């Protein structure tokens, strides 16, 4: 029964009963007798109480819908309001859930297109850095060597310094190109790419211990790229924001799925600071392959707390899923990433 008819029928029954009593055994004298006052007040109180109960029960689903609308986050899809209550309320909640279905599907499609375009642009920039800027610096380096061989003794030290600066710039260009588009991922596979990534961060002041299991289920190119990018972003966050000196990178089968874990011993994520662009970017990537991304306070092998765990559970499917679920667990105090 709709909320309108519930209230109308209740009020109609109350008024009919009151009219029947006034036409029958109940009378109102002049002046009014104390017993008549009690009867009228008791009837009024009963009518108001029942009206309040009906409205409270009928409008409770709207309150739950409001809270669900306030808490909704398209980066954590799958949460829906419970369909309950009168016809109008149930219809409104059903429409809201259908709207969320459309928004999540559209967001997943738009995110897939945006991230695909981003990867193409990364590939193009990496190729130009390697082929154009890298070759130019290599030619400059060779020219400096030829000049240094013929230069007077008092200029050779300065030319040597110029060579070292050019060589350092060339190495940096190559490092940037590898980070933009990891060629080792295309050539040697995910495990070798992650091992190279761990070694790269280890040489930059962060000790990264890796446990990369062989015998992983077959993964699509999209899934491998997402796993690599999430590991890369997680280690970047660790190096920049966590204050950690140790990190752990794990990749292992988990039934029919593949689990990636990046754990550090830093200050952790601030519960009140919100998520930074790094974690939101990881959630966007997780949406593309139907993966479950969990960010939580960390714990080392001995069980003591500290740091941050970033866990990605990806399905070993032939094709990427169209929907995803990303959850977040309570985090330890610290700075946002």
mmCIF file of C-alpha atoms in Angstrom:
data_model
loop_
_atom_site.group_PDB
_atom_site.id
_atom_site.type_symbol
_atom_site.label_atom_id
_atom_site.label_comp_id
_atom_site.label_asym_id
_atom_site.label_seq_id
_atom_site.Cartn_x
_atom_site.Cartn_y
_atom_site.Cartn_z
ATOM 1 C CA UNK A 1 0.000 0.000 0.000
ATOM 2 C CA UNK A 2 1.296 3.447 -0.863
ATOM 3 C CA UNK A 3 2.111 5.979 1.836
ATOM 4 C CA UNK A 4 -0.804 8.202 0.723
ATOM 5 C CA UNK A 5 -3.392 5.475 1.158
ATOM 6 C CA UNK A 6 -1.897 4.367 4.457
ATOM 7 C CA UNK A 7 -2.304 7.837 5.959
ATOM 8 C CA UNK A 8 -5.716 8.426 4.302
ATOM 9 C CA UNK A 9 -7.173 5.124 5.504
ATOM 10 C CA UNK A 10 -5.832 5.645 9.020
ATOM 11 C CA UNK A 11 -7.301 9.150 9.270
ATOM 12 C CA UNK A 12 -10.589 7.995 7.757
ATOM 13 C CA UNK A 13 -10.920 5.145 10.242
ATOM 14 C CA UNK A 14 -10.174 7.494 13.128
ATOM 15 C CA UNK A 15 -12.750 10.043 12.022
ATOM 16 C CA UNK A 16 -15.411 7.385 11.367
ATOM 17 C CA UNK A 17 -14.893 5.867 14.812
ATOM 18 C CA UNK A 18 -15.066 9.319 16.422
ATOM 19 C CA UNK A 19 -18.283 10.171 14.550
ATOM 20 C CA UNK A 20 -19.858 6.838 15.488
ATOM 21 C CA UNK A 21 -19.022 7.344 19.134
ATOM 22 C CA UNK A 22 -20.405 10.870 19.143
ATOM 23 C CA UNK A 23 -23.637 9.689 17.520
ATOM 24 C CA UNK A 24 -23.872 6.769 19.922
ATOM 25 C CA UNK A 25 -22.893 6.364 23.548
ATOM 26 C CA UNK A 26 -20.510 9.320 23.790
ATOM 27 C CA UNK A 27 -21.976 12.788 24.259
ATOM 28 C CA UNK A 28 -20.541 16.187 24.996
ATOM 29 C CA UNK A 29 -22.334 18.200 27.641
ATOM 30 C CA UNK A 30 -22.356 21.870 28.334
ATOM 31 C CA UNK A 31 -20.405 22.473 30.449
ATOM 32 C CA UNK A 32 -18.047 19.620 29.505
ATOM 33 C CA UNK A 33 -17.756 16.888 32.086
ATOM 34 C CA UNK A 34 -14.301 15.619 33.199
ATOM 35 C CA UNK A 35 -15.024 12.117 31.865
ATOM 36 C CA UNK A 36 -15.834 13.507 28.406
ATOM 37 C CA UNK A 37 -12.570 15.455 28.356
ATOM 38 C CA UNK A 38 -10.636 12.278 29.081
ATOM 39 C CA UNK A 39 -12.378 10.391 26.275
ATOM 40 C CA UNK A 40 -11.658 13.143 23.703
ATOM 41 C CA UNK A 41 -8.026 13.516 24.760
ATOM 42 C CA UNK A 42 -7.476 9.746 24.741
ATOM 43 C CA UNK A 43 -8.905 9.445 21.236
ATOM 44 C CA UNK A 44 -6.806 12.358 19.971
ATOM 45 C CA UNK A 45 -3.650 10.921 21.504
ATOM 46 C CA UNK A 46 -4.311 7.498 19.981
ATOM 47 C CA UNK A 47 -4.892 9.009 16.526
ATOM 48 C CA UNK A 48 -1.715 11.113 16.671
ATOM 49 C CA UNK A 49 0.373 8.172 17.925
ATOM 50 C CA UNK A 50 -0.746 5.855 15.151
ATOM 51 C CA UNK A 51 -0.139 8.607 12.548
ATOM 52 C CA UNK A 52 3.382 9.139 13.905
ATOM 53 C CA UNK A 53 4.150 5.407 13.763
ATOM 54 C CA UNK A 54 2.885 5.100 10.189
ATOM 55 C CA UNK A 55 4.914 8.101 9.031
ATOM 56 C CA UNK A 56 8.034 6.927 10.859
ATOM 57 C CA UNK A 57 7.854 3.456 9.314
ATOM 58 C CA UNK A 58 6.929 4.785 5.884
ATOM 59 C CA UNK A 59 9.670 7.433 5.725
ATOM 60 C CA UNK A 60 12.489 5.326 7.261
ATOM 61 C CA UNK A 61 13.563 3.935 3.829
ATOM 62 C CA UNK A 62 13.979 7.532 2.602
ATOM 63 C CA UNK A 63 16.405 8.172 5.448
ATOM 64 C CA UNK A 64 18.397 5.084 4.504
ATOM 65 C CA UNK A 65 18.379 6.205 0.878
ATOM 66 C CA UNK A 66 19.742 9.623 1.881
ATOM 67 C CA UNK A 67 22.601 8.043 3.806
ATOM 68 C CA UNK A 68 23.363 5.728 0.895
ATOM 69 C CA UNK A 69 23.452 8.699 -1.500
ATOM 70 C CA UNK A 70 25.820 10.579 0.821
ATOM 71 C CA UNK A 71 28.216 7.615 1.077
ATOM 72 C CA UNK A 72 28.242 6.529 -2.568
ATOM 73 C CA UNK A 73 31.617 6.463 -4.323
ATOM 74 C CA UNK A 74 31.891 5.325 -7.936
ATOM 75 C CA UNK A 75 35.442 4.134 -7.256
ATOM 76 C CA UNK A 76 33.960 1.595 -4.833
ATOM 77 C CA UNK A 77 31.136 0.201 -6.967
ATOM 78 C CA UNK A 78 28.587 -2.412 -6.012
ATOM 79 C CA UNK A 79 26.942 -0.798 -2.962
ATOM 80 C CA UNK A 80 23.170 -0.445 -3.386
ATOM 81 C CA UNK A 81 20.351 0.868 -1.209
ATOM 82 C CA UNK A 82 17.936 -1.751 0.126
ATOM 83 C CA UNK A 83 14.578 -1.627 -1.666
ATOM 84 C CA UNK A 84 11.902 -1.387 1.040
ATOM 85 C CA UNK A 85 8.964 0.681 2.225
ATOM 86 C CA UNK A 86 5.778 1.884 0.496
ATOM 87 C CA UNK A 87 5.298 1.799 -3.257
ATOM 88 C CA UNK A 88 6.543 5.351 -3.851
ATOM 89 C CA UNK A 89 9.652 4.886 -1.700
ATOM 90 C CA UNK A 90 10.462 1.459 -3.146
ATOM 91 C CA UNK A 91 10.100 2.873 -6.669
ATOM 92 C CA UNK A 92 12.419 5.783 -5.854
ATOM 93 C CA UNK A 93 15.088 3.459 -4.397
ATOM 94 C CA UNK A 94 14.828 1.131 -7.415
ATOM 95 C CA UNK A 95 15.284 4.094 -9.774
ATOM 96 C CA UNK A 96 18.278 5.288 -7.770
ATOM 97 C CA UNK A 97 19.921 1.850 -7.927
ATOM 98 C CA UNK A 98 19.330 1.685 -11.681
ATOM 99 C CA UNK A 99 20.912 5.133 -12.031
ATOM 100 C CA UNK A 100 23.977 3.917 -10.125
ATOM 101 C CA UNK A 101 24.242 0.927 -12.487
ATOM 102 C CA UNK A 102 24.302 3.260 -15.482
ATOM 103 C CA UNK A 103 26.773 5.681 -13.868
ATOM 104 C CA UNK A 104 29.183 2.899 -12.926
ATOM 105 C CA UNK A 105 29.030 1.399 -16.401
ATOM 106 C CA UNK A 106 29.608 4.804 -18.022
ATOM 107 C CA UNK A 107 32.435 5.638 -15.631
ATOM 108 C CA UNK A 108 34.135 2.302 -16.261
ATOM 109 C CA UNK A 109 33.884 2.843 -20.019
ATOM 110 C CA UNK A 110 35.156 6.426 -19.851
ATOM 111 C CA UNK A 111 37.988 5.461 -17.476
ATOM 112 C CA UNK A 112 38.994 2.643 -19.807
ATOM 113 C CA UNK A 113 39.141 5.043 -22.735
ATOM 114 C CA UNK A 114 41.065 7.679 -20.773
ATOM 115 C CA UNK A 115 43.621 5.243 -19.387
ATOM 116 C CA UNK A 116 44.044 3.571 -22.756
ATOM 117 C CA UNK A 117 44.750 6.961 -24.316
ATOM 118 C CA UNK A 118 47.154 7.707 -21.464
ATOM 119 C CA UNK A 119 49.077 4.490 -22.106
ATOM 120 C CA UNK A 120 49.291 5.259 -25.837
ATOM 121 C CA UNK A 121 50.614 8.730 -25.060
ATOM 122 C CA UNK A 122 53.133 7.272 -22.590
ATOM 123 C CA UNK A 123 54.288 4.849 -25.262
ATOM 124 C CA UNK A 124 54.684 7.652 -27.802
ATOM 125 C CA UNK A 125 56.615 9.916 -25.414
ATOM 126 C CA UNK A 126 58.853 7.045 -24.287
ATOM 127 C CA UNK A 127 59.633 6.137 -27.897
ATOM 128 C CA UNK A 128 60.482 9.736 -28.783
ATOM 129 C CA UNK A 129 62.657 10.125 -25.696
ATOM 130 C CA UNK A 130 64.526 6.945 -26.541
ATOM 131 C CA UNK A 131 64.779 7.404 -30.300
ATOM 132 C CA UNK A 132 65.159 11.172 -30.612
ATOM 133 C CA UNK A 133 66.530 12.669 -27.388
ATOM 134 C CA UNK A 134 68.492 9.543 -26.484
ATOM 135 C CA UNK A 135 70.198 9.329 -29.867
ATOM 136 C CA UNK A 136 70.950 13.062 -29.819
ATOM 137 C CA UNK A 137 72.618 12.815 -26.421
ATOM 138 C CA UNK A 138 74.544 9.754 -27.558
ATOM 139 C CA UNK A 139 75.835 11.702 -30.550
ATOM 140 C CA UNK A 140 76.789 14.606 -28.277
ATOM 141 C CA UNK A 141 78.608 12.196 -25.969
ATOM 142 C CA UNK A 142 80.594 10.728 -28.856
ATOM 143 C CA UNK A 143 81.432 14.192 -30.172
ATOM 144 C CA UNK A 144 82.651 15.283 -26.748
ATOM 145 C CA UNK A 145 84.888 12.214 -26.616
ATOM 146 C CA UNK A 146 86.434 13.053 -29.981
ATOM 147 C CA UNK A 147 86.972 16.664 -28.919
ATOM 148 C CA UNK A 148 88.479 15.566 -25.604
ATOM 149 C CA UNK A 149 90.971 13.307 -27.385
ATOM 150 C CA UNK A 150 92.281 16.279 -29.396
ATOM 151 C CA UNK A 151 91.880 18.999 -26.768
ATOM 152 C CA UNK A 152 94.750 20.542 -24.804
ATOM 153 C CA UNK A 153 95.487 19.074 -21.405
ATOM 154 C CA UNK A 154 94.035 22.049 -19.501
ATOM 155 C CA UNK A 155 90.606 21.583 -21.193
ATOM 156 C CA UNK A 156 90.311 17.826 -20.857
ATOM 157 C CA UNK A 157 89.079 17.975 -17.247
ATOM 158 C CA UNK A 158 86.246 20.334 -18.169
ATOM 159 C CA UNK A 159 85.371 18.223 -21.197
ATOM 160 C CA UNK A 160 85.369 15.137 -18.969
ATOM 161 C CA UNK A 161 82.894 16.833 -16.663
ATOM 162 C CA UNK A 162 80.707 17.675 -19.663
ATOM 163 C CA UNK A 163 80.874 14.035 -20.737
ATOM 164 C CA UNK A 164 79.807 12.844 -17.295
ATOM 165 C CA UNK A 165 76.920 15.323 -17.213
ATOM 166 C CA UNK A 166 75.799 14.207 -20.679
ATOM 167 C CA UNK A 167 76.087 10.548 -19.704
ATOM 168 C CA UNK A 168 74.033 11.188 -16.548
ATOM 169 C CA UNK A 169 71.389 12.976 -18.604
ATOM 170 C CA UNK A 170 71.285 10.074 -21.048
ATOM 171 C CA UNK A 171 70.838 7.594 -18.202
ATOM 172 C CA UNK A 172 68.025 9.712 -16.763
ATOM 173 C CA UNK A 173 66.295 9.907 -20.149
ATOM 174 C CA UNK A 174 66.462 6.131 -20.460
ATOM 175 C CA UNK A 175 65.125 5.689 -16.913
ATOM 176 C CA UNK A 176 62.204 8.016 -17.624
ATOM 177 C CA UNK A 177 61.466 6.185 -20.863
ATOM 178 C CA UNK A 178 61.450 2.834 -19.045
ATOM 179 C CA UNK A 179 59.029 4.159 -16.441
ATOM 180 C CA UNK A 180 56.753 5.605 -19.094
ATOM 181 C CA UNK A 181 56.591 2.347 -21.027
ATOM 182 C CA UNK A 182 58.302 -0.678 -19.478
ATOM 183 C CA UNK A 183 59.803 -2.517 -22.413
ATOM 184 C CA UNK A 184 60.749 -5.424 -20.167
ATOM 185 C CA UNK A 185 57.027 -6.037 -19.569
ATOM 186 C CA UNK A 186 56.452 -6.551 -23.283
ATOM 187 C CA UNK A 187 59.636 -8.520 -23.848
ATOM 188 C CA UNK A 188 60.142 -10.676 -20.732
ATOM 189 C CA UNK A 189 56.778 -10.705 -18.952
ATOM 190 C CA UNK A 190 55.240 -9.490 -15.718
ATOM 191 C CA UNK A 191 57.510 -11.258 -13.214
ATOM 192 C CA UNK A 192 60.708 -9.948 -14.815
ATOM 193 C CA UNK A 193 59.221 -6.457 -15.079
ATOM 194 C CA UNK A 194 58.315 -6.420 -11.377
ATOM 195 C CA UNK A 195 61.744 -7.741 -10.446
ATOM 196 C CA UNK A 196 63.329 -4.925 -12.470
ATOM 197 C CA UNK A 197 60.978 -2.415 -10.820
ATOM 198 C CA UNK A 198 61.999 -3.590 -7.341
ATOM 199 C CA UNK A 199 65.675 -3.294 -8.275
ATOM 200 C CA UNK A 200 65.118 0.225 -9.613
ATOM 201 C CA UNK A 201 63.554 1.463 -6.371
ATOM 202 C CA UNK A 202 66.218 -0.324 -4.326
ATOM 203 C CA UNK A 203 68.917 1.694 -6.072
ATOM 204 C CA UNK A 204 67.062 4.892 -5.106
ATOM 205 C CA UNK A 205 67.326 4.447 -1.338
ATOM 206 C CA UNK A 206 64.407 2.122 -0.604
ATOM 207 C CA UNK A 207 65.149 -1.519 0.200
ATOM 208 C CA UNK A 208 62.537 -3.555 -1.701
ATOM 209 C CA UNK A 209 62.295 -7.262 -0.964
ATOM 210 C CA UNK A 210 60.345 -9.186 -3.579
ATOM 211 C CA UNK A 211 58.557 -12.517 -3.571
ATOM 212 C CA UNK A 212 57.420 -13.136 -7.139
ATOM 213 C CA UNK A 213 55.985 -16.596 -7.611
ATOM 214 C CA UNK A 214 56.255 -18.480 -10.881
ATOM 215 C CA UNK A 215 53.430 -20.523 -12.331
ATOM 216 C CA UNK A 216 50.880 -17.705 -12.401
ATOM 217 C CA UNK A 217 47.575 -18.267 -14.207
ATOM 218 C CA UNK A 218 47.317 -16.902 -17.722
ATOM 219 C CA UNK A 219 46.746 -13.133 -17.646
ATOM 220 C CA UNK A 220 45.606 -10.720 -20.314
ATOM 221 C CA UNK A 221 47.856 -7.859 -21.428
ATOM 222 C CA UNK A 222 45.495 -5.402 -19.728
ATOM 223 C CA UNK A 223 45.722 -7.285 -16.429
ATOM 224 C CA UNK A 224 49.521 -7.471 -16.565
ATOM 225 C CA UNK A 225 49.759 -3.763 -17.311
ATOM 226 C CA UNK A 226 47.392 -2.874 -14.439
ATOM 227 C CA UNK A 227 49.343 -5.080 -12.008
ATOM 228 C CA UNK A 228 52.601 -3.430 -13.056
ATOM 229 C CA UNK A 229 51.200 0.113 -12.856
ATOM 230 C CA UNK A 230 49.659 -0.472 -9.433
ATOM 231 C CA UNK A 231 52.972 -1.850 -8.132
ATOM 232 C CA UNK A 232 54.815 1.099 -9.671
ATOM 233 C CA UNK A 233 52.449 3.685 -8.176
ATOM 234 C CA UNK A 234 52.458 1.969 -4.774
ATOM 235 C CA UNK A 235 56.265 1.926 -4.607
ATOM 236 C CA UNK A 236 56.369 5.544 -5.788
ATOM 237 C CA UNK A 237 53.993 6.534 -2.982
ATOM 238 C CA UNK A 238 56.117 4.592 -0.509
ATOM 239 C CA UNK A 239 59.306 6.320 -1.615
ATOM 240 C CA UNK A 240 57.784 9.816 -1.651
ATOM 241 C CA UNK A 241 55.298 9.949 1.216
ATOM 242 C CA UNK A 242 55.560 7.073 3.671
ATOM 243 C CA UNK A 243 58.931 7.737 5.279
ATOM 244 C CA UNK A 244 59.680 4.013 4.950
ATOM 245 C CA UNK A 245 63.088 2.481 4.421
ATOM 246 C CA UNK A 246 61.837 -1.035 3.605
ATOM 247 C CA UNK A 247 59.127 -2.330 1.317
ATOM 248 C CA UNK A 248 57.914 -5.720 0.190
ATOM 249 C CA UNK A 249 56.565 -6.666 -3.225
ATOM 250 C CA UNK A 250 54.640 -9.919 -3.574
ATOM 251 C CA UNK A 251 52.938 -11.561 -6.514
ATOM 252 C CA UNK A 252 51.393 -14.995 -6.097
ATOM 253 C CA UNK A 253 48.459 -17.121 -7.265
ATOM 254 C CA UNK A 254 45.344 -17.006 -5.075
ATOM 255 C CA UNK A 255 43.095 -19.793 -6.330
ATOM 256 C CA UNK A 256 41.865 -18.714 -9.733
ATOM 257 C CA UNK A 257 43.039 -15.154 -9.033
ATOM 258 C CA UNK A 258 46.378 -13.375 -8.787
ATOM 259 C CA UNK A 259 47.250 -11.305 -5.717
ATOM 260 C CA UNK A 260 49.651 -8.375 -5.745
ATOM 261 C CA UNK A 261 50.783 -6.975 -2.384
ATOM 262 C CA UNK A 262 52.948 -3.913 -1.750
ATOM 263 C CA UNK A 263 53.753 -3.441 1.946
ATOM 264 C CA UNK A 264 55.951 -0.843 3.644
ATOM 265 C CA UNK A 265 57.062 0.021 7.177
ATOM 266 C CA UNK A 266 56.275 3.725 6.941
ATOM 267 C CA UNK A 267 53.858 6.012 8.752
ATOM 268 C CA UNK A 268 50.766 4.675 7.002
ATOM 269 C CA UNK A 269 47.759 6.448 5.561
ATOM 270 C CA UNK A 270 45.954 9.149 7.514
ATOM 271 C CA UNK A 271 42.347 8.164 8.177
ATOM 272 C CA UNK A 272 41.245 11.797 8.085
ATOM 273 C CA UNK A 273 43.482 13.012 5.292
ATOM 274 C CA UNK A 274 41.608 11.348 2.454
ATOM 275 C CA UNK A 275 43.017 9.529 -0.516
ATOM 276 C CA UNK A 276 45.489 11.195 -2.785
ATOM 277 C CA UNK A 277 45.705 11.080 -6.559
ATOM 278 C CA UNK A 278 47.963 8.024 -6.435
ATOM 279 C CA UNK A 279 45.465 5.730 -4.736
ATOM 280 C CA UNK A 280 42.546 7.088 -6.763
ATOM 281 C CA UNK A 281 44.535 6.355 -9.903
ATOM 282 C CA UNK A 282 45.088 2.785 -8.708
ATOM 283 C CA UNK A 283 41.349 2.429 -8.111
ATOM 284 C CA UNK A 284 40.653 3.686 -11.635
ATOM 285 C CA UNK A 285 42.967 1.026 -13.037
ATOM 286 C CA UNK A 286 41.441 -1.684 -10.872
ATOM 287 C CA UNK A 287 38.031 -0.851 -12.356
ATOM 288 C CA UNK A 288 39.291 -1.721 -15.825
ATOM 289 C CA UNK A 289 39.928 -5.391 -15.078
ATOM 290 C CA UNK A 290 37.323 -6.077 -12.412
ATOM 291 C CA UNK A 291 39.961 -6.202 -9.676
ATOM 292 C CA UNK A 292 39.539 -5.662 -5.936
ATOM 293 C CA UNK A 293 41.861 -2.991 -4.519
ATOM 294 C CA UNK A 294 42.265 -2.881 -0.736
ATOM 295 C CA UNK A 295 44.233 -0.229 1.139
ATOM 296 C CA UNK A 296 44.781 -0.936 4.823
ATOM 297 C CA UNK A 297 47.169 -0.485 7.705
ATOM 298 C CA UNK A 298 50.089 -2.834 7.373
ATOM 299 C CA UNK A 299 51.535 -5.597 9.523
ATOM 300 C CA UNK A 300 54.897 -7.285 9.201
ATOM 301 C CA UNK A 301 55.518 -11.011 9.330
ATOM 302 C CA UNK A 302 55.615 -10.974 13.119
ATOM 303 C CA UNK A 303 52.124 -9.504 13.235
ATOM 304 C CA UNK A 304 53.073 -6.067 14.531
ATOM 305 C CA UNK A 305 51.292 -3.131 12.947
ATOM 306 C CA UNK A 306 52.704 -0.219 11.004
ATOM 307 C CA UNK A 307 52.995 0.995 7.443
ATOM 308 C CA UNK A 308 50.533 0.411 4.653
ATOM 309 C CA UNK A 309 49.314 -2.606 2.689
ATOM 310 C CA UNK A 310 48.130 -2.131 -0.871
ATOM 311 C CA UNK A 311 46.572 -5.329 -2.136
ATOM 312 C CA UNK A 312 45.191 -5.985 -5.613
ATOM 313 C CA UNK A 313 43.252 -9.168 -6.325
ATOM 314 C CA UNK A 314 42.872 -9.661 -10.082
ATOM 315 C CA UNK A 315 41.019 -12.425 -11.857
ATOM 316 C CA UNK A 316 42.859 -14.580 -14.360
ATOM 317 C CA UNK A 317 40.153 -14.216 -17.014
ATOM 318 C CA UNK A 318 40.310 -14.367 -20.771
ATOM 319 C CA UNK A 319 38.799 -10.919 -21.051
ATOM 320 C CA UNK A 320 38.610 -7.996 -18.615
ATOM 321 C CA UNK A 321 35.427 -7.659 -16.620
ATOM 322 C CA UNK A 322 33.061 -4.752 -17.132
ATOM 323 C CA UNK A 323 32.487 -4.009 -13.474
ATOM 324 C CA UNK A 324 34.721 -3.880 -10.440
ATOM 325 C CA UNK A 325 34.680 -3.623 -6.688
ATOM 326 C CA UNK A 326 37.245 -1.652 -4.763
ATOM 327 C CA UNK A 327 37.198 -1.566 -0.988
ATOM 328 C CA UNK A 328 39.168 0.254 1.645
ATOM 329 C CA UNK A 329 39.915 -0.870 5.160
ATOM 330 C CA UNK A 330 40.716 1.323 8.185
ATOM 331 C CA UNK A 331 44.175 2.810 7.869
ATOM 332 C CA UNK A 332 46.788 3.755 10.399
ATOM 333 C CA UNK A 333 47.493 7.438 11.131
ATOM 334 C CA UNK A 334 49.803 9.240 8.780
ATOM 335 C CA UNK A 335 49.897 11.378 5.654
ATOM 336 C CA UNK A 336 47.700 11.172 2.565
ATOM 337 C CA UNK A 337 49.038 9.743 -0.645
#
